[in-house]
Short mmCIF file of C-alpha atoms in Angstrom, two decimals:
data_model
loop_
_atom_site.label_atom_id
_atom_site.label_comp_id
_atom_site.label_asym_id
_atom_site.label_seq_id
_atom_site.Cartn_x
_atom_site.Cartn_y
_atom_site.Cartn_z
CA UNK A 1 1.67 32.41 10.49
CA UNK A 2 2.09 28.76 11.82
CA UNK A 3 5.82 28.85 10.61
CA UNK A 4 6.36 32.01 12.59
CA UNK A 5 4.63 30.83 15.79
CA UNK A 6 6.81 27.53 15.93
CA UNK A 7 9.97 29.45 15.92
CA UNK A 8 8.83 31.03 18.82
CA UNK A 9 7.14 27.58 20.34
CA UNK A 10 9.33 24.67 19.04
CA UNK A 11 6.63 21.99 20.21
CA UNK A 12 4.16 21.30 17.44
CA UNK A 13 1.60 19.72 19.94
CA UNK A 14 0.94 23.09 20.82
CA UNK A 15 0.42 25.16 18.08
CA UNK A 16 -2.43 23.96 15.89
CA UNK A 17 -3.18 25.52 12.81
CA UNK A 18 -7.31 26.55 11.31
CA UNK A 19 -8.07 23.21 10.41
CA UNK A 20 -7.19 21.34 13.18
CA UNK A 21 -8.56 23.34 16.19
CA UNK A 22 -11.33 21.86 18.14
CA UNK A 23 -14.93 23.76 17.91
CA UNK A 24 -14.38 24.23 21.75
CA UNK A 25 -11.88 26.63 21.57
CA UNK A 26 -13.90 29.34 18.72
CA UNK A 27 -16.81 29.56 21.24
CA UNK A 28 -17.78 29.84 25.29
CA UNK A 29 -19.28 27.25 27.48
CA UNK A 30 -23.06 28.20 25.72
CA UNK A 31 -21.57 26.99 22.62
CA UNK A 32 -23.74 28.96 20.32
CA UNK A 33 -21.56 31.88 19.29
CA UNK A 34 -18.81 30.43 17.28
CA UNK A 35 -15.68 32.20 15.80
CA UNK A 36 -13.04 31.03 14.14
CA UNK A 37 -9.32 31.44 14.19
CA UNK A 38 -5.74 30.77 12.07
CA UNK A 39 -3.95 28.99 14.70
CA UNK A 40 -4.40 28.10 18.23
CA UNK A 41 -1.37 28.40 20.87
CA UNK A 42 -0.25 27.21 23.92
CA UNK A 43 2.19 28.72 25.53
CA UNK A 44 3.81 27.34 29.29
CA UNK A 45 5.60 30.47 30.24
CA UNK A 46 5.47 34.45 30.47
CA UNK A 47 8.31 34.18 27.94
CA UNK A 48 6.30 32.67 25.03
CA UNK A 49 3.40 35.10 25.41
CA UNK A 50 5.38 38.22 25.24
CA UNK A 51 6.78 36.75 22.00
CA UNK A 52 3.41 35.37 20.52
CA UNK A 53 2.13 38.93 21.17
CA UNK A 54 5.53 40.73 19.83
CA UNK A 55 4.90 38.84 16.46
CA UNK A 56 0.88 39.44 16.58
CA UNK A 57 1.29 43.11 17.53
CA UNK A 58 3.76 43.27 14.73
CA UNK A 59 1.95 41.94 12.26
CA UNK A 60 -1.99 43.61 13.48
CA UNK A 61 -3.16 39.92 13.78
CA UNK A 62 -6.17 39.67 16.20
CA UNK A 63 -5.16 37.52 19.40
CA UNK A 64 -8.64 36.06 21.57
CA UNK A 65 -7.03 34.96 25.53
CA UNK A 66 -8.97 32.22 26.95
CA UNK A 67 -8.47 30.17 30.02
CA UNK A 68 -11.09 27.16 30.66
CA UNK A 69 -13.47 28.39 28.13
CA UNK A 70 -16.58 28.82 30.92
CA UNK A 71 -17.60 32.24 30.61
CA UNK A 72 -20.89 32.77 29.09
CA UNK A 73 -20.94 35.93 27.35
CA UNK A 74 -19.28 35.28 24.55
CA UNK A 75 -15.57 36.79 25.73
CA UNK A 76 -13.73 33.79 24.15
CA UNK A 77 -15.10 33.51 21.02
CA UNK A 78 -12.31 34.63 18.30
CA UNK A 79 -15.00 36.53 16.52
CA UNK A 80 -11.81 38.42 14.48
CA UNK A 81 -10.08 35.50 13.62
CA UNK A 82 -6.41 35.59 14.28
CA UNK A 83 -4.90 33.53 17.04
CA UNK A 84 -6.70 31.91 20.17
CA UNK A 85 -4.43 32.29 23.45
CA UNK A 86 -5.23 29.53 25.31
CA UNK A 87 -3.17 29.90 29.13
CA UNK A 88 -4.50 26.85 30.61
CA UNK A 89 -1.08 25.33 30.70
CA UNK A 90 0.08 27.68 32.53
CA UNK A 91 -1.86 26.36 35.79
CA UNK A 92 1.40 26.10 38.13
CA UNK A 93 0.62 27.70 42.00
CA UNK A 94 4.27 29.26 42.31
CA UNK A 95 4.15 30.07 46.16
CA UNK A 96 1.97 30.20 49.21
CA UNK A 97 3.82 32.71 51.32
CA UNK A 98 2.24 32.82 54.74
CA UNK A 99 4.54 35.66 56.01
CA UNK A 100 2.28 37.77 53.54
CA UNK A 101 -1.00 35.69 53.68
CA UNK A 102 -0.44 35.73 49.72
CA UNK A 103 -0.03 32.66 47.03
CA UNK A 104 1.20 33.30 43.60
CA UNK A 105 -0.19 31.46 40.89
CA UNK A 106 0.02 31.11 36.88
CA UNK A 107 -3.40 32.81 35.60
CA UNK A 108 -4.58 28.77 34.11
CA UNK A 109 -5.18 27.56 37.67
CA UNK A 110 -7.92 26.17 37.90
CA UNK A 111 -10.13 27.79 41.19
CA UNK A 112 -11.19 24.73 42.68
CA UNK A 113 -7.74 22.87 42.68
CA UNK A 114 -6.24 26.19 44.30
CA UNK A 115 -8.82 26.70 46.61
CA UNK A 116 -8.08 22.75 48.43
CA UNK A 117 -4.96 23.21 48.29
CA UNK A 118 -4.88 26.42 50.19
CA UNK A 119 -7.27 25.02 52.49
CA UNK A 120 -5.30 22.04 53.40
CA UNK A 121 -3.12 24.43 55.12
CA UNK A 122 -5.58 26.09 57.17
CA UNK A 123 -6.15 29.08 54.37
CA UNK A 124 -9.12 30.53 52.92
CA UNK A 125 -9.32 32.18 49.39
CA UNK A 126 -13.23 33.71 49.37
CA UNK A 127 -14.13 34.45 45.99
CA UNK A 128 -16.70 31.69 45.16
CA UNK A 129 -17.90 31.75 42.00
CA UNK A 130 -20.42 28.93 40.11
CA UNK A 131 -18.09 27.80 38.07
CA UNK A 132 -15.30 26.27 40.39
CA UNK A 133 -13.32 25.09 37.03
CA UNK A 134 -12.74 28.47 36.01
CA UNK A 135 -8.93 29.57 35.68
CA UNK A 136 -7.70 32.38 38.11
CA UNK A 137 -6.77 34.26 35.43
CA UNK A 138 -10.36 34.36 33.60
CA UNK A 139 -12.08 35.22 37.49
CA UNK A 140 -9.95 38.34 37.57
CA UNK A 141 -10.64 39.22 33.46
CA UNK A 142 -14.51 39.32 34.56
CA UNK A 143 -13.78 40.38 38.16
CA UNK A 144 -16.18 36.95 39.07
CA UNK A 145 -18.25 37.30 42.20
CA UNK A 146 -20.45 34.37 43.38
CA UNK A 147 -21.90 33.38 46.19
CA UNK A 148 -19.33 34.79 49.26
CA UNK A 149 -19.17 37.85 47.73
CA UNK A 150 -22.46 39.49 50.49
CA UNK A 151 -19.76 38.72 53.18
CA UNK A 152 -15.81 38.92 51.78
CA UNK A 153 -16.38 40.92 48.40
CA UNK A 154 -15.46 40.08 44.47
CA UNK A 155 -12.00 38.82 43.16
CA UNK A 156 -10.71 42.18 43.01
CA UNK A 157 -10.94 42.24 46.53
CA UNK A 158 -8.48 39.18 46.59
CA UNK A 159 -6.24 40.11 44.06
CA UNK A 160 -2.71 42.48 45.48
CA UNK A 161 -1.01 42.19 41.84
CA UNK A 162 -0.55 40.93 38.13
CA UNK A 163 1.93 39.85 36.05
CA UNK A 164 0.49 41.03 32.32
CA UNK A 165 2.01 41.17 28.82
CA UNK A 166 0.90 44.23 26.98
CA UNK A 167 -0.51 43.93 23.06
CA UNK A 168 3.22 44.74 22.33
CA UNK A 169 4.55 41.84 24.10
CA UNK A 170 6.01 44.08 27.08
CA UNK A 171 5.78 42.17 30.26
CA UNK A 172 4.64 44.76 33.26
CA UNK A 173 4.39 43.84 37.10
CA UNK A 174 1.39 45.69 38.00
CA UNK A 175 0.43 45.81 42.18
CA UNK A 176 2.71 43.76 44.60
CA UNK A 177 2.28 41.93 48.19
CA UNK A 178 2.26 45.46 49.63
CA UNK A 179 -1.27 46.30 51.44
CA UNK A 180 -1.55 49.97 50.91
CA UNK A 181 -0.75 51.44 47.60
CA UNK A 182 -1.53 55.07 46.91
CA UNK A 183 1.67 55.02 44.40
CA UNK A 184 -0.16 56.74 41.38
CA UNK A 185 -2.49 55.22 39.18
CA UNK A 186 -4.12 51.54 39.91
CA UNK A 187 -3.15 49.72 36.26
CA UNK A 188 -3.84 46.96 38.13
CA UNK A 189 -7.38 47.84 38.73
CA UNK A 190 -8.26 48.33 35.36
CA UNK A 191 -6.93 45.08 33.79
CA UNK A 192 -9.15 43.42 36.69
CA UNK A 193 -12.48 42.84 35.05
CA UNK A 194 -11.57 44.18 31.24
CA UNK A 195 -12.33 40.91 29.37
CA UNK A 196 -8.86 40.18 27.86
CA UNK A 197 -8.85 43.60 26.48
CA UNK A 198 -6.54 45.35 27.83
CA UNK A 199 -3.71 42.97 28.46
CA UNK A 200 -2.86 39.32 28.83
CA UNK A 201 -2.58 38.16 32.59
CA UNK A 202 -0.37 35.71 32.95
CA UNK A 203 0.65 35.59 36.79
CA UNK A 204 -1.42 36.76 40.05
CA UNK A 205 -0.47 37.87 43.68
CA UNK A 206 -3.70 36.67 45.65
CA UNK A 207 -4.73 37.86 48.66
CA UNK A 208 -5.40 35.09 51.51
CA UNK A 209 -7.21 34.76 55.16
CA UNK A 210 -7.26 32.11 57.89
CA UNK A 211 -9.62 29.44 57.09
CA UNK A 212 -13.15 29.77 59.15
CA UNK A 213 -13.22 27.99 62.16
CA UNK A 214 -16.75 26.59 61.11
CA UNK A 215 -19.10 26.81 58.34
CA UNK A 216 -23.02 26.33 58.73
CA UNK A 217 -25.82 26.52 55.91
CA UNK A 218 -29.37 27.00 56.53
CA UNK A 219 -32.68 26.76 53.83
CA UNK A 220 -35.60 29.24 55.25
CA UNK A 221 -38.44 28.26 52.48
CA UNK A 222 -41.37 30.74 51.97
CA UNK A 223 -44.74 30.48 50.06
CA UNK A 224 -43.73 33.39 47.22
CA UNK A 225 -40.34 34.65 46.41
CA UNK A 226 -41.53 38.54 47.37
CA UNK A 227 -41.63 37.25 50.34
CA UNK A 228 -38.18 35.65 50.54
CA UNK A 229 -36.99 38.52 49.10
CA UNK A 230 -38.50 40.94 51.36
CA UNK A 231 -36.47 38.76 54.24
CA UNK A 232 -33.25 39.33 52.88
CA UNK A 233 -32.90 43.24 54.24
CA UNK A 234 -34.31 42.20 57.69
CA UNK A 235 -31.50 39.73 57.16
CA UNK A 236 -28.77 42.31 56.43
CA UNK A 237 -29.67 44.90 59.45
CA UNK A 238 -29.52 42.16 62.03
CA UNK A 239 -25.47 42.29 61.68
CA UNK A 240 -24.86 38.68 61.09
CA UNK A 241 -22.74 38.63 58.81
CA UNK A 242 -23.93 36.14 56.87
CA UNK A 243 -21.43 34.84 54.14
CA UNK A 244 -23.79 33.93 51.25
CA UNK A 245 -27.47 34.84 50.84
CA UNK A 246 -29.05 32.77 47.70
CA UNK A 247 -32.57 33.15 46.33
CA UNK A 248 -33.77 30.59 44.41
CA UNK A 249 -37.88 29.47 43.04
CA UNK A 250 -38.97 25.75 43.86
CA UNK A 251 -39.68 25.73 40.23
CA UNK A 252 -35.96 25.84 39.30
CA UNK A 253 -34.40 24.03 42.20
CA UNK A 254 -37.05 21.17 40.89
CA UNK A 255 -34.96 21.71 37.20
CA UNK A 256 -31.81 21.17 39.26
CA UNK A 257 -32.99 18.23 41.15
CA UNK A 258 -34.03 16.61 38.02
CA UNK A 259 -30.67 17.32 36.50
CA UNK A 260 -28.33 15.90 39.65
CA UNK A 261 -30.80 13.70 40.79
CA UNK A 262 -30.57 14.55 44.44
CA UNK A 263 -33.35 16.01 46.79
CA UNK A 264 -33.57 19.63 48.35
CA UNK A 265 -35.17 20.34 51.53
CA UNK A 266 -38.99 21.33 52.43
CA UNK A 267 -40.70 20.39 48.85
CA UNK A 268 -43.68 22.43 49.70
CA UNK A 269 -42.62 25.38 49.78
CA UNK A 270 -42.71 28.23 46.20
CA UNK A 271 -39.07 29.55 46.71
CA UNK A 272 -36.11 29.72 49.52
CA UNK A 273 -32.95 31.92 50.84
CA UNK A 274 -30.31 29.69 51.33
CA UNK A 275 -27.64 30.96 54.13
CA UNK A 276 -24.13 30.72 54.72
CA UNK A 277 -22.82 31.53 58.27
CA UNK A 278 -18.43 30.90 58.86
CA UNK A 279 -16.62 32.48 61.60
CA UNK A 280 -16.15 31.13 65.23
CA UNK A 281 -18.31 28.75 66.48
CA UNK A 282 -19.72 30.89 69.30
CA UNK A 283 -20.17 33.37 66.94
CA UNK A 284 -21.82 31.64 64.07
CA UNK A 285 -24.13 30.24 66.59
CA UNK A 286 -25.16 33.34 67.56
CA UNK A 287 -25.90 34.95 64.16
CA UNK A 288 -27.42 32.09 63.03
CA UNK A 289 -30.10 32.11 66.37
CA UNK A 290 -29.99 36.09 65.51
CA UNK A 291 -31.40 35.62 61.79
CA UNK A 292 -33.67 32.87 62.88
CA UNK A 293 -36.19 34.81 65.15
CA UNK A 294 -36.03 37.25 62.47
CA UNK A 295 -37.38 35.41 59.59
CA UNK A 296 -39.85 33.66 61.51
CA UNK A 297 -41.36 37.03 62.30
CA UNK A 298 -41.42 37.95 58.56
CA UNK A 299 -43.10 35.36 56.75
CA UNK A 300 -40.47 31.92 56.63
CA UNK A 301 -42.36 28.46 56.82
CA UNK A 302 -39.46 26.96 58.51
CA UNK A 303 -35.67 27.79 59.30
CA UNK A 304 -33.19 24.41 58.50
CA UNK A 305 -30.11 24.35 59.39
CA UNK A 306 -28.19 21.78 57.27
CA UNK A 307 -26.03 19.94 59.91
CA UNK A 308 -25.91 16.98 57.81
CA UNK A 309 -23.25 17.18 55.23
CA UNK A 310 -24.50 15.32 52.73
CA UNK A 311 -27.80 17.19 53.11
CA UNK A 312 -25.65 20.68 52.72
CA UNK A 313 -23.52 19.43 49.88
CA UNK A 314 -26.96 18.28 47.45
CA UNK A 315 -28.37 22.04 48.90
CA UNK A 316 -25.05 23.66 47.35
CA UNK A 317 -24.71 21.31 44.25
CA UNK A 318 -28.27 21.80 43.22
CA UNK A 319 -27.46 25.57 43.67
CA UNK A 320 -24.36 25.53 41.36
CA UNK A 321 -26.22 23.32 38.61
CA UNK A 322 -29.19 25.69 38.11
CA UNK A 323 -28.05 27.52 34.56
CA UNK A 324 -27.19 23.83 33.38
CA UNK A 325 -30.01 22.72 34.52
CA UNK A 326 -32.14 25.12 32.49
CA UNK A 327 -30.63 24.41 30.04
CA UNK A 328 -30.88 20.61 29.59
CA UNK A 329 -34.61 21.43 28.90
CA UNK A 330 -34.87 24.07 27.15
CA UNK A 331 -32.20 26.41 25.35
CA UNK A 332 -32.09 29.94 27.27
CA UNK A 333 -30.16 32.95 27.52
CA UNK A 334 -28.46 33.54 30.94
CA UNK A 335 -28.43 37.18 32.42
CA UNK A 336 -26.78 38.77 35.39
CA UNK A 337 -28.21 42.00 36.29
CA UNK A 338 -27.24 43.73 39.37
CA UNK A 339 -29.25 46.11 41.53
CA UNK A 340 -28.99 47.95 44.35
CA UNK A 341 -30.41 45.29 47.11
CA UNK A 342 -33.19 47.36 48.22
CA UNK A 343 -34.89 47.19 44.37
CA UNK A 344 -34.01 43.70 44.15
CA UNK A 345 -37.81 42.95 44.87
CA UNK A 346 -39.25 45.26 42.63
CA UNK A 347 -37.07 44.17 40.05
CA UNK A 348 -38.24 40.35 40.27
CA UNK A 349 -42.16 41.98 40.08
CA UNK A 350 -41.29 43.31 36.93
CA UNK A 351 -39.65 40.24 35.61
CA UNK A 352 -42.64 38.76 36.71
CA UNK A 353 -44.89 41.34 34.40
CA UNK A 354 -42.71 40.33 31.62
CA UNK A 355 -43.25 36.63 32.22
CA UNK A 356 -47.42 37.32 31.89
CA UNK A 357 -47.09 39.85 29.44
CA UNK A 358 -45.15 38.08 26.82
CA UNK A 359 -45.61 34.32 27.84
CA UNK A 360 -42.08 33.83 27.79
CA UNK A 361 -40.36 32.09 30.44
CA UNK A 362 -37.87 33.64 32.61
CA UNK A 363 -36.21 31.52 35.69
CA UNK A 364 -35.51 33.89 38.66
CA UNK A 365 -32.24 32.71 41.03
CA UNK A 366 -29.29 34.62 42.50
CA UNK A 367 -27.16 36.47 44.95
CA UNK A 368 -29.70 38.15 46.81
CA UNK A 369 -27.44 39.89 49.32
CA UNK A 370 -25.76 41.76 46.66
CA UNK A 371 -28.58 42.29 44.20
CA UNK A 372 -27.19 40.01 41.51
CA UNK A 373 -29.85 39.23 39.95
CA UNK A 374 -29.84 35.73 38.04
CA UNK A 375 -32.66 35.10 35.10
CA UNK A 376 -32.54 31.97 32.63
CA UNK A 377 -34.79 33.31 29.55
CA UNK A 378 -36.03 30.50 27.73
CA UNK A 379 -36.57 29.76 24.45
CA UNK A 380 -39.44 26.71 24.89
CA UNK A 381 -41.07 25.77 21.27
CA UNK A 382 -40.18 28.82 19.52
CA UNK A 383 -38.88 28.95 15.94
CA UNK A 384 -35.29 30.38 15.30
CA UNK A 385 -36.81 33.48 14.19
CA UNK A 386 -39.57 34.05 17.13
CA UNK A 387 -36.69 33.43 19.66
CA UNK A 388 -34.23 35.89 18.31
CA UNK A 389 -36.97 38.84 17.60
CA UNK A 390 -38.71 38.12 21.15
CA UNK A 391 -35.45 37.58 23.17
CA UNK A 392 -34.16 40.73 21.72
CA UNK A 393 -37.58 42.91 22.77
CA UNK A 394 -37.42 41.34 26.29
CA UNK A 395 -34.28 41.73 27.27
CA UNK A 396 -34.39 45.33 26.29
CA UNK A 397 -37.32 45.47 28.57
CA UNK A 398 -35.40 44.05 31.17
CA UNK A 399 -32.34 45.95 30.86
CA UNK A 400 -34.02 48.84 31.13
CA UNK A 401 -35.89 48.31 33.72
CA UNK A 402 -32.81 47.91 35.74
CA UNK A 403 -30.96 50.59 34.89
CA UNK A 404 -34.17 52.66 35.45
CA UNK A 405 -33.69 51.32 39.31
CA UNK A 406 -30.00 52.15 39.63
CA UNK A 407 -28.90 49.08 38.31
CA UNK A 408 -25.89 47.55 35.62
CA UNK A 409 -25.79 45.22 32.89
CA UNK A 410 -23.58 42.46 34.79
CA UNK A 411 -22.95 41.59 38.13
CA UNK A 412 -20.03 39.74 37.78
CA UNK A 413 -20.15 37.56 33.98
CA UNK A 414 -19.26 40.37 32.02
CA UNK A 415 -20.32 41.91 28.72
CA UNK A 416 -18.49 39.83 25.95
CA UNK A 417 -19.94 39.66 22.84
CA UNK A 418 -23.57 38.55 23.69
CA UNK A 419 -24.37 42.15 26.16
CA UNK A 420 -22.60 44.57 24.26
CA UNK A 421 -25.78 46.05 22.82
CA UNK A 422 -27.77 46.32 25.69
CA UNK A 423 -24.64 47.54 27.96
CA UNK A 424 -23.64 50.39 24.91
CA UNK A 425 -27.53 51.36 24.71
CA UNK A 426 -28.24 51.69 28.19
CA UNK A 427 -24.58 54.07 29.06
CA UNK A 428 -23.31 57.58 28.59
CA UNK A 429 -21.45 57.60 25.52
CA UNK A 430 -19.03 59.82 27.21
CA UNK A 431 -18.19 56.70 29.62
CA UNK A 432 -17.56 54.03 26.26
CA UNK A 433 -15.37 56.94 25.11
CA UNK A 434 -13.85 56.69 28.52
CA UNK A 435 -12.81 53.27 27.99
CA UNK A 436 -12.36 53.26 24.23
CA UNK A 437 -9.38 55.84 25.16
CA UNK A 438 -8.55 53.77 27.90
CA UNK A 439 -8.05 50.06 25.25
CA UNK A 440 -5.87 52.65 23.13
CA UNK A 441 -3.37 53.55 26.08
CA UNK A 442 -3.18 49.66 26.12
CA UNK A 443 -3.51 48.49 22.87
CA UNK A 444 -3.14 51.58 20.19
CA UNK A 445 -3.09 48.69 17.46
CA UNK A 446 -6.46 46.95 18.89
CA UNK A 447 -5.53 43.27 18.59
CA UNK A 448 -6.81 42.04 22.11
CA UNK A 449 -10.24 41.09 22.06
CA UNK A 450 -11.01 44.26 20.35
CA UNK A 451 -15.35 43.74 19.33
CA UNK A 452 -15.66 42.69 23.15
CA UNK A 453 -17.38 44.42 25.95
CA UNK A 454 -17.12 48.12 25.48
CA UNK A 455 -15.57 48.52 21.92
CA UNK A 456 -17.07 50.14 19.61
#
């Protein structure tokens, strides 16, 4: 195999064969589920994929894609063996066309490096997930959501068009820079958010908007998270607009400061929404005085607005850190369950039952305006074999309960390897069909990622 792949990629530096690949590229950010794989390549251009993937498709070898390595679910880990894809030298932005409001960029840039540099220029691309080191390319393969998303949507919002190579190596243009397209079938669309299972994206038209005028945050603290949570509809029907609406228990934000070292506001208080108003000036103002009376009224010990950057920037970075702070102390398993936002509340009850019932910790954060629910379960003291048997009974409960209140497995980290039972138990086997039929009008041969996310 290594002979074949360095006639296709003449620089040994970037094809590594089994016994010289780093552990970091068989697993995910967790680190705990670990594959392994014959070679490891790097290709630099559209070119090289299509003919890694002729050659793999050619010869059935099982090919894993992976950008930074961040997710969390597993979708990275070369559980097949085969050959890891690794696009993260592909990380080139090709354009920033502001005729179109679009950029064009190679699927390894890295989200935070194209999100400055888009905003030097008075741009704005929303999608904010946790993970700012992400690649492009692995935000659209999971659809990524984060913190924005209440106000401006998920990636696929902000993504107009590929550039994929099939499991045969054919190279497809899939979308374009136009803004209405009712030209047949979206392929697009169904490569955004399929886990490196369908095809390989290797370039992406992204959709841009003028950067906000201004940006404000605010931390409203209450005594119980019910009650924060209860705030977060009142929030919704004022018509503020709000861009991000976090919920988050002093408990864990006391993990996070711990882990950064900084300090978050009003220490007293049992849990907080944390708000994000952009927009106009006049305007953010205004919704910000609008959502202020109407906490007050509802419960909120206090409303502060963070006009101190620094302040804002430990508020946000204690925020991001929370699964990493978790688990510095304890190992945990992280979960994204969605809701609809009216159950979020009853949903955190019940995680709350759980947490009596069984004893077994589980840290409550997330996107509140969206219903993404975040929970750390953690493993504290437990033996190997008391963590795997109870994690596995209490995330059943858990994903049932949320489906049993209209809800879905993930809210934006996907399925990978480490949901795929839970996601296949809880869905209509007519719907896995669905998408088993779908992989094979992709991939008849099954060498992408092929034991992720809804395989069989």
């Amino acid at each position: 195999m290594i002979e074949s792949l360095l006639e296709i990629i003449s620089d040994p530096a970037r094809v590594i064969a089994a016994h010289e690949i780093e552990s970091v590229y068989l697993t995910d950010t967790l680190g705990r589920l670990k594959g392994r794989a014959d070679a490891l390549v790097k290709p630099i251009s559209t070119e090289e994929v299509s003919q890694i993937l002729s050659f793999a498709y050619k010869e059935s070898i099982p090919v894993t894609p992976r950008g930074a390595g961040t997710n969390l679910v597993g979708s990275t880990v070369p559980d097949e063996g085969g050959i890891v894809l690794d696009l993260s030298l592909m990380n080139h932005i090709l354009e920033i066309d502001e005729r179109t409001m679009t950029a064009t960029v190679e699927a390894g840039t890295i989200l935070e490096d194209f999100q400055k540099q888009v905003e030097a220029m008075g741009l704005f691309y929303p999608p904010d997930p946790g993970e700012k080191r992400a690649t492009i390319g692995g935000n659209i393969s999971t659809n990524a959501g984060g913190m924005r998303a209440v106000k401006y949507g998920v990636t696929r919002d902000f993504c107009m068009g590929l550039e994929v190579v099939m499991a045969n190596g054919k190279v497809l243009q899939l979308g374009s820079k136009n803004i209405k397209d009712s030209s047949g079938l979206s392929l697009k669309n169904l490569v955004i958010g399929s886990e490196g299972t369908l095809a390989v994206i290797t370039k992406c038209i992204l959709k841009l908007i003028p950067k906000p005028e201004m940006s404000l945050s605010v931390v409203v603290p209450f005594d119980s998270l019910q009650t924060g949570i209860k705030n977060v509809l009142h929030i919704i029907h004022q018509n503020a607009n709000p861009t991000a609406i976090e919920f988050v228990e002093r408990k864990v934000i006391q993990l996070g400061e711990a882990f950064l070292g900084l300090k978050f506001p009003y220490e007293s208080a049992n849990a907080y929404i944390i708000l994000t108003f952009d927009g106009y000036e006049d305007e953010v103002l205004r919704n910000v005085e609008r959502v202020k009376q109407v906490v007050l009224a509802y419960g909120a010990l206090d409303f502060i607005v963070l006009e101190d950057e620094q302040t804002k920037s430990d508020v946000w970075k204690i925020r991001g850190a929370l699964v990493k702070a978790v688990e510095v102390v304890s190992e945990q398993e992280p979960v994204d369950i969605v809701v609809p936002i009216d159950q979020t509340a009853q949903f955190i009850k019940y995680v709350y039952e759980v947490e009596q019932e069984t004893g077994m910790q589980i840290v409550s954060f997330g996107h509140a305006g969206d219903g993404n629910v975040h929970l750390c379960v953690v493993r504290g003291n437990r033996t190997e074999e008391e963590w795997l048997r109870e994690k596995e009974v209490n995330l059943s409960k858990l994903y049932a309960k949320a489906y049993a209140l209209g809800g879905l497995t993930s809210g934006e980290h996907g399925i990978g390897l480490s949901k795929k039972a839970y996601f296949h138990r809880e869905s209509d086997p007519v719907l896995l069909q669905l998408m088993q039929n779908v992989k094979d009008a992709f991939d008849e041969k099954r060498i992408l990622n092929s034991k992720k996310a809804y395989n069989a």
